[in-house]
Amino acid sequence: MSLDAESRKVHGAAPLIPSEDTELLTRAQRGDVAAFEGLVERHRARVFGLALRMLNSADDAAEVLQESFLSAYRNLQNFRGDAQFGSWVYRIAANHALMRLRHRKVVNQVESPLDGPQFNERGSLVDEVSDFRDAEGEAMDKELREAIEAGAARLGDEYREVFVLKDLEGLSYEEIAELTGATVPAVKSRLHRARLSLRAAIDHFYAERS
Amino acid sequence: MIASNCKDSVEHLLEYLDGELNADLRAKLEAHLSGCSPCEDFWKSYSATPGLCRKALIAEMPREVATKLTDFLRLEMNKSK
Ligand SMILES: [Zn+2]
């Protein structure tokens, strides 16, 4: 395994990098550093995004990014070819991000209350709801983006992690339960609370604007 | 629980969106939604929320983060060579 500039030039040349993860993986498992770097290049942005949204800190996300790919590199020989490299590395990243959240929690335990709908004593909705369904097809408004970012940042860690893993990353309830150590009903309940809170943040944005 | 009022309806929206409500509850929820415009609007906004968030929260990775990652990994891989 060589990392000198000359070999990088040879192996790193664009035409030699196959587009498929599986080919890169096979080469990386044989010790081809350029192939591993190719895998990193293909998946780093999504891993960074996951870590950033879960941890809500660019510095922590950059560290989780490094830890995750180093861990993937060290465990490359244990990786079975029947799974997707992408899902495997996202799982590693989710684990690292969760560990960091758990650690941070000890230091920084402030949970803000979640926003949700208000009901009267008969259980009827008392809020007026803005119509924002049409916005789905439109280009994302900068201020709306900021409102959603702020809403996601306000969620408590246990709500945000479930929301990120399900609604942003598309993991199954079972996968999230396994990663977080929560039960499936608890995962669903947290996701529901997180969505209600984010829905309220978006609703508030539209109500202010109109 | 019977989806008889707004509060009960809102509680069932996640399962409804997942298509996991049983036929009885689904019928009750749909009956409530069609007769209660605040809930109908609430449902629309609830179901639009994940997609809007996904769109809003796409993260760009700064160039220097990518460069640092490459440098870090090369250093570590060199160590284990
Ligand atoms: Zn209602």
Coordinates of C-alpha atoms and ligand atoms in Angstrom, one line a residue:
Chain A
M1 CA 0.0 0.0 0.0
S2 CA 1.7 3.2 -1.2
L3 CA 0.7 6.7 -0.6
D4 CA 3.4 8.6 -2.3
A5 CA 2.6 11.2 -4.9
E6 CA 3.6 9.1 -7.8
S7 CA 1.3 6.2 -7.0
R8 CA -1.6 8.6 -6.3
K9 CA -1.1 10.1 -9.7
V10 CA -1.3 6.7 -11.3
H11 CA -4.2 5.2 -9.3
G12 CA -6.0 8.5 -8.8
A13 CA -6.3 9.3 -12.5
A14 CA -9.9 9.7 -13.3
P15 CA -10.3 7.0 -16.0
L16 CA -9.0 4.3 -13.6
I17 CA -11.6 5.0 -11.0
P18 CA -14.7 2.8 -11.7
S19 CA -18.0 4.4 -11.0
E20 CA -19.4 1.5 -9.0
D21 CA -18.9 1.3 -5.2
T22 CA -18.4 -2.5 -5.5
E23 CA -15.4 -2.2 -7.8
L24 CA -13.8 0.5 -5.7
L25 CA -14.5 -1.6 -2.6
T26 CA -12.9 -4.7 -4.0
R27 CA -9.8 -2.7 -4.9
A28 CA -9.8 -0.9 -1.6
Q29 CA -10.0 -4.2 0.3
R30 CA -6.9 -5.3 -1.7
G31 CA -5.1 -2.3 -0.3
D32 CA -5.6 0.2 -3.1
V33 CA -5.6 3.5 -1.3
A34 CA -6.8 5.5 -4.3
A35 CA -9.9 3.2 -4.5
F36 CA -10.7 3.9 -0.8
E37 CA -10.3 7.6 -1.5
G38 CA -12.7 7.2 -4.3
L39 CA -15.3 5.7 -2.0
V40 CA -14.7 8.5 0.5
E41 CA -15.2 11.1 -2.2
R42 CA -18.5 9.5 -3.2
H43 CA -20.0 9.4 0.3
R44 CA -18.3 12.1 2.3
A45 CA -20.9 14.9 1.6
R46 CA -23.8 12.7 2.8
V47 CA -21.9 11.6 5.9
F48 CA -21.1 15.2 6.7
G49 CA -24.7 16.2 6.2
L50 CA -25.9 13.5 8.5
A51 CA -23.4 14.4 11.2
L52 CA -24.1 18.1 10.8
R53 CA -27.8 17.7 11.2
M54 CA -27.5 15.4 14.1
L55 CA -24.9 17.3 16.0
N56 CA -25.8 20.8 15.0
S57 CA -22.2 21.8 15.0
A58 CA -19.9 22.0 11.9
D59 CA -16.8 21.3 14.0
D60 CA -18.3 18.2 15.6
A61 CA -19.6 17.1 12.2
A62 CA -16.1 17.4 10.6
E63 CA -14.6 15.3 13.4
V64 CA -17.3 12.6 13.1
L65 CA -16.7 12.6 9.3
Q66 CA -13.0 11.8 10.0
E67 CA -13.7 9.2 12.7
S68 CA -16.3 7.5 10.5
F69 CA -14.1 7.0 7.4
L70 CA -11.1 6.0 9.5
S71 CA -13.3 3.4 11.2
A72 CA -14.5 2.3 7.8
Y73 CA -10.9 2.0 6.6
R74 CA -9.9 0.0 9.6
N75 CA -12.8 -2.4 9.3
L76 CA -12.7 -2.7 5.5
Q77 CA -11.7 -6.4 5.7
N78 CA -14.8 -7.1 7.9
F79 CA -17.2 -5.5 5.4
R80 CA -19.3 -8.1 3.6
G81 CA -19.9 -7.5 0.0
D82 CA -23.6 -8.3 0.2
A83 CA -24.4 -4.9 1.9
Q84 CA -24.1 -1.5 0.3
F85 CA -20.9 0.3 1.2
G86 CA -23.0 3.6 1.5
S87 CA -25.4 2.2 4.0
W88 CA -22.6 0.6 6.0
V89 CA -20.6 3.9 6.2
Y90 CA -23.8 5.9 7.1
R91 CA -24.5 3.5 9.9
I92 CA -21.0 3.9 11.2
A93 CA -21.4 7.7 11.0
A94 CA -24.8 7.6 12.8
N95 CA -23.2 5.6 15.5
H96 CA -20.3 8.0 15.9
A97 CA -22.7 10.9 15.9
L98 CA -24.9 9.3 18.5
M99 CA -22.0 8.5 20.8
R100 CA -20.9 12.1 20.6
L101 CA -24.4 13.3 21.4
R102 CA -24.6 11.0 24.4
H103 CA -21.3 12.3 25.6
R104 CA -22.2 15.9 25.0
K105 CA -25.5 15.5 26.9
V106 CA -23.7 15.0 30.1
V107 CA -22.0 18.3 29.7
N108 CA -24.8 20.2 28.1
Q109 CA -28.3 19.1 29.3
V110 CA -30.8 21.7 28.2
E111 CA -34.0 20.5 26.6
S112 CA -36.3 23.2 25.3
P113 CA -40.0 22.3 25.2
L114 CA -41.3 21.1 21.9
D115 CA -43.8 23.1 20.0
G116 CA -47.1 21.4 19.2
P117 CA -50.7 22.2 18.3
Q118 CA -52.9 23.7 20.9
F119 CA -56.3 22.2 21.7
N120 CA -59.2 23.4 23.8
E121 CA -60.8 21.4 26.6
R122 CA -62.9 19.5 24.0
G123 CA -59.8 18.4 22.1
S124 CA -60.5 20.8 19.2
L125 CA -57.7 22.6 17.4
V126 CA -57.6 26.2 18.4
D127 CA -54.7 27.4 16.1
E128 CA -55.3 28.6 12.6
V129 CA -53.1 26.5 10.3
S130 CA -51.2 28.1 7.4
D131 CA -51.5 26.4 4.1
F132 CA -48.0 25.5 3.0
R133 CA -48.4 22.5 0.9
D134 CA -47.8 24.3 -2.3
A135 CA -44.4 25.4 -1.2
E136 CA -43.2 21.8 -1.6
G137 CA -42.7 22.2 -5.3
E138 CA -41.1 25.6 -5.1
A139 CA -37.4 26.5 -4.8
M140 CA -36.5 26.7 -1.1
D141 CA -36.8 30.2 0.2
K142 CA -33.7 31.4 2.1
E143 CA -35.8 32.6 5.1
L144 CA -37.8 29.4 5.2
R145 CA -34.6 27.4 5.2
E146 CA -33.4 29.4 8.1
A147 CA -36.7 29.0 10.0
I148 CA -36.5 25.2 9.5
E149 CA -32.8 25.1 10.5
A150 CA -33.6 27.0 13.7
G151 CA -36.6 24.7 14.3
A152 CA -34.4 21.6 13.9
A153 CA -31.7 23.1 16.1
R154 CA -34.2 23.7 18.9
L155 CA -35.3 20.1 19.0
G156 CA -33.9 18.1 21.9
D157 CA -31.2 15.6 20.8
E158 CA -33.4 12.5 21.2
Y159 CA -36.0 14.1 18.9
R160 CA -33.6 15.5 16.4
E161 CA -31.6 12.3 16.0
V162 CA -34.7 10.3 15.2
F163 CA -36.0 12.9 12.8
V164 CA -32.6 13.1 11.0
L165 CA -32.3 9.4 10.7
K166 CA -35.9 8.8 9.5
D167 CA -37.0 11.9 7.6
L168 CA -33.6 13.0 6.2
E169 CA -31.8 9.7 5.8
G170 CA -34.6 7.4 5.3
L171 CA -33.6 4.6 7.8
S172 CA -36.4 2.2 8.9
Y173 CA -37.9 2.4 12.4
E174 CA -36.2 -0.8 13.2
E175 CA -32.8 0.4 12.2
I176 CA -33.2 3.6 14.2
A177 CA -34.4 1.6 17.2
E178 CA -31.3 -0.6 17.0
L179 CA -29.0 2.4 16.6
T180 CA -30.5 4.5 19.4
G181 CA -31.4 1.7 21.8
A182 CA -35.0 2.9 21.9
T183 CA -38.1 0.8 21.2
V184 CA -39.9 1.2 17.9
P185 CA -42.9 2.8 19.5
A186 CA -40.6 5.3 21.3
V187 CA -38.9 6.1 18.0
K188 CA -42.3 6.7 16.3
S189 CA -43.5 8.9 19.2
R190 CA -40.3 11.0 19.1
L191 CA -40.5 11.3 15.3
H192 CA -44.2 12.5 15.6
R193 CA -43.2 15.1 18.3
A194 CA -40.3 16.3 16.2
R195 CA -42.5 16.7 13.1
L196 CA -45.2 18.5 15.1
S197 CA -42.5 20.9 16.3
L198 CA -41.0 21.5 12.9
R199 CA -44.5 21.8 11.4
A200 CA -45.2 24.6 13.9
A201 CA -41.9 26.3 13.0
I202 CA -42.8 26.3 9.3
D203 CA -46.4 27.3 10.1
H204 CA -45.1 30.2 12.2
F205 CA -42.9 31.3 9.3
Y206 CA -45.9 31.5 6.9
A207 CA -48.1 33.1 9.5
E208 CA -45.5 35.9 10.1
R209 CA -45.1 36.4 6.4
S210 CA -48.8 36.7 5.5
Chain B
M1 CA -58.5 5.2 20.8
I2 CA -61.3 6.5 18.6
A3 CA -60.3 9.5 16.4
S4 CA -63.3 11.5 17.4
N5 CA -61.8 14.9 18.0
C6 CA -58.9 17.0 16.7
K7 CA -56.5 15.9 19.4
D8 CA -57.0 12.2 18.7
S9 CA -56.8 12.8 15.0
V10 CA -53.4 14.6 15.3
E11 CA -52.1 11.7 17.4
H12 CA -52.7 9.3 14.6
L13 CA -51.2 11.3 11.8
L14 CA -47.8 9.5 11.8
E15 CA -49.4 6.1 11.4
Y16 CA -51.8 7.4 8.9
L17 CA -49.0 8.8 6.8
D18 CA -47.2 5.5 7.1
G19 CA -50.3 3.7 5.9
E20 CA -50.3 1.7 9.1
L21 CA -53.7 2.6 10.6
N22 CA -56.2 -0.2 10.7
A23 CA -59.2 0.1 8.5
D24 CA -61.5 1.1 11.4
L25 CA -59.3 3.9 12.7
R26 CA -58.5 5.1 9.2
A27 CA -62.2 5.4 8.4
K28 CA -62.8 7.4 11.6
L29 CA -59.8 9.6 11.0
E30 CA -60.8 10.3 7.4
A31 CA -64.3 11.1 8.5
H32 CA -63.0 13.6 11.0
L33 CA -60.6 15.2 8.5
S34 CA -63.3 15.6 5.8
G35 CA -65.6 17.3 8.3
C36 CA -63.0 19.5 10.1
S37 CA -61.2 22.0 8.0
P38 CA -58.6 23.0 10.6
C39 CA -57.6 19.3 10.8
E40 CA -57.6 18.9 7.1
D41 CA -55.2 21.9 6.8
F42 CA -53.2 20.5 9.7
W43 CA -52.9 17.1 8.0
K44 CA -51.7 18.8 4.8
S45 CA -49.0 20.7 6.6
Y46 CA -48.0 17.7 8.7
S47 CA -47.5 15.5 5.6
A48 CA -45.6 18.3 3.8
T49 CA -43.2 18.8 6.7
P50 CA -40.7 16.0 6.1
G51 CA -40.3 16.9 2.4
L52 CA -39.8 20.6 3.2
C53 CA -37.3 19.8 5.9
R54 CA -35.4 17.5 3.6
K55 CA -35.1 20.2 1.1
A56 CA -34.2 22.9 3.6
L57 CA -31.6 20.8 5.4
I58 CA -29.5 19.6 2.6
A59 CA -26.0 20.4 3.8
E60 CA -23.1 21.7 1.7
M61 CA -19.8 20.3 2.8
P62 CA -17.2 23.2 2.9
R63 CA -14.2 22.6 0.7
E64 CA -11.8 22.8 3.6
V65 CA -13.7 20.0 5.4
A66 CA -13.1 17.8 2.4
T67 CA -9.4 18.7 2.2
K68 CA -8.9 18.1 5.9
L69 CA -10.6 14.8 5.7
T70 CA -8.3 13.7 2.8
D71 CA -5.2 14.9 4.7
F72 CA -6.3 13.2 7.9
L73 CA -7.0 9.9 6.2
R74 CA -3.7 9.9 4.3
L75 CA -1.8 10.5 7.5
E76 CA -3.7 7.7 9.3
M77 CA -3.4 5.2 6.4
N78 CA 0.3 6.0 6.2
K79 CA 0.6 5.1 9.9
S80 CA -1.0 1.7 9.4
K81 CA 1.0 0.9 6.2
Ligands
ZN1 ZN -60.4 18.4 13.8

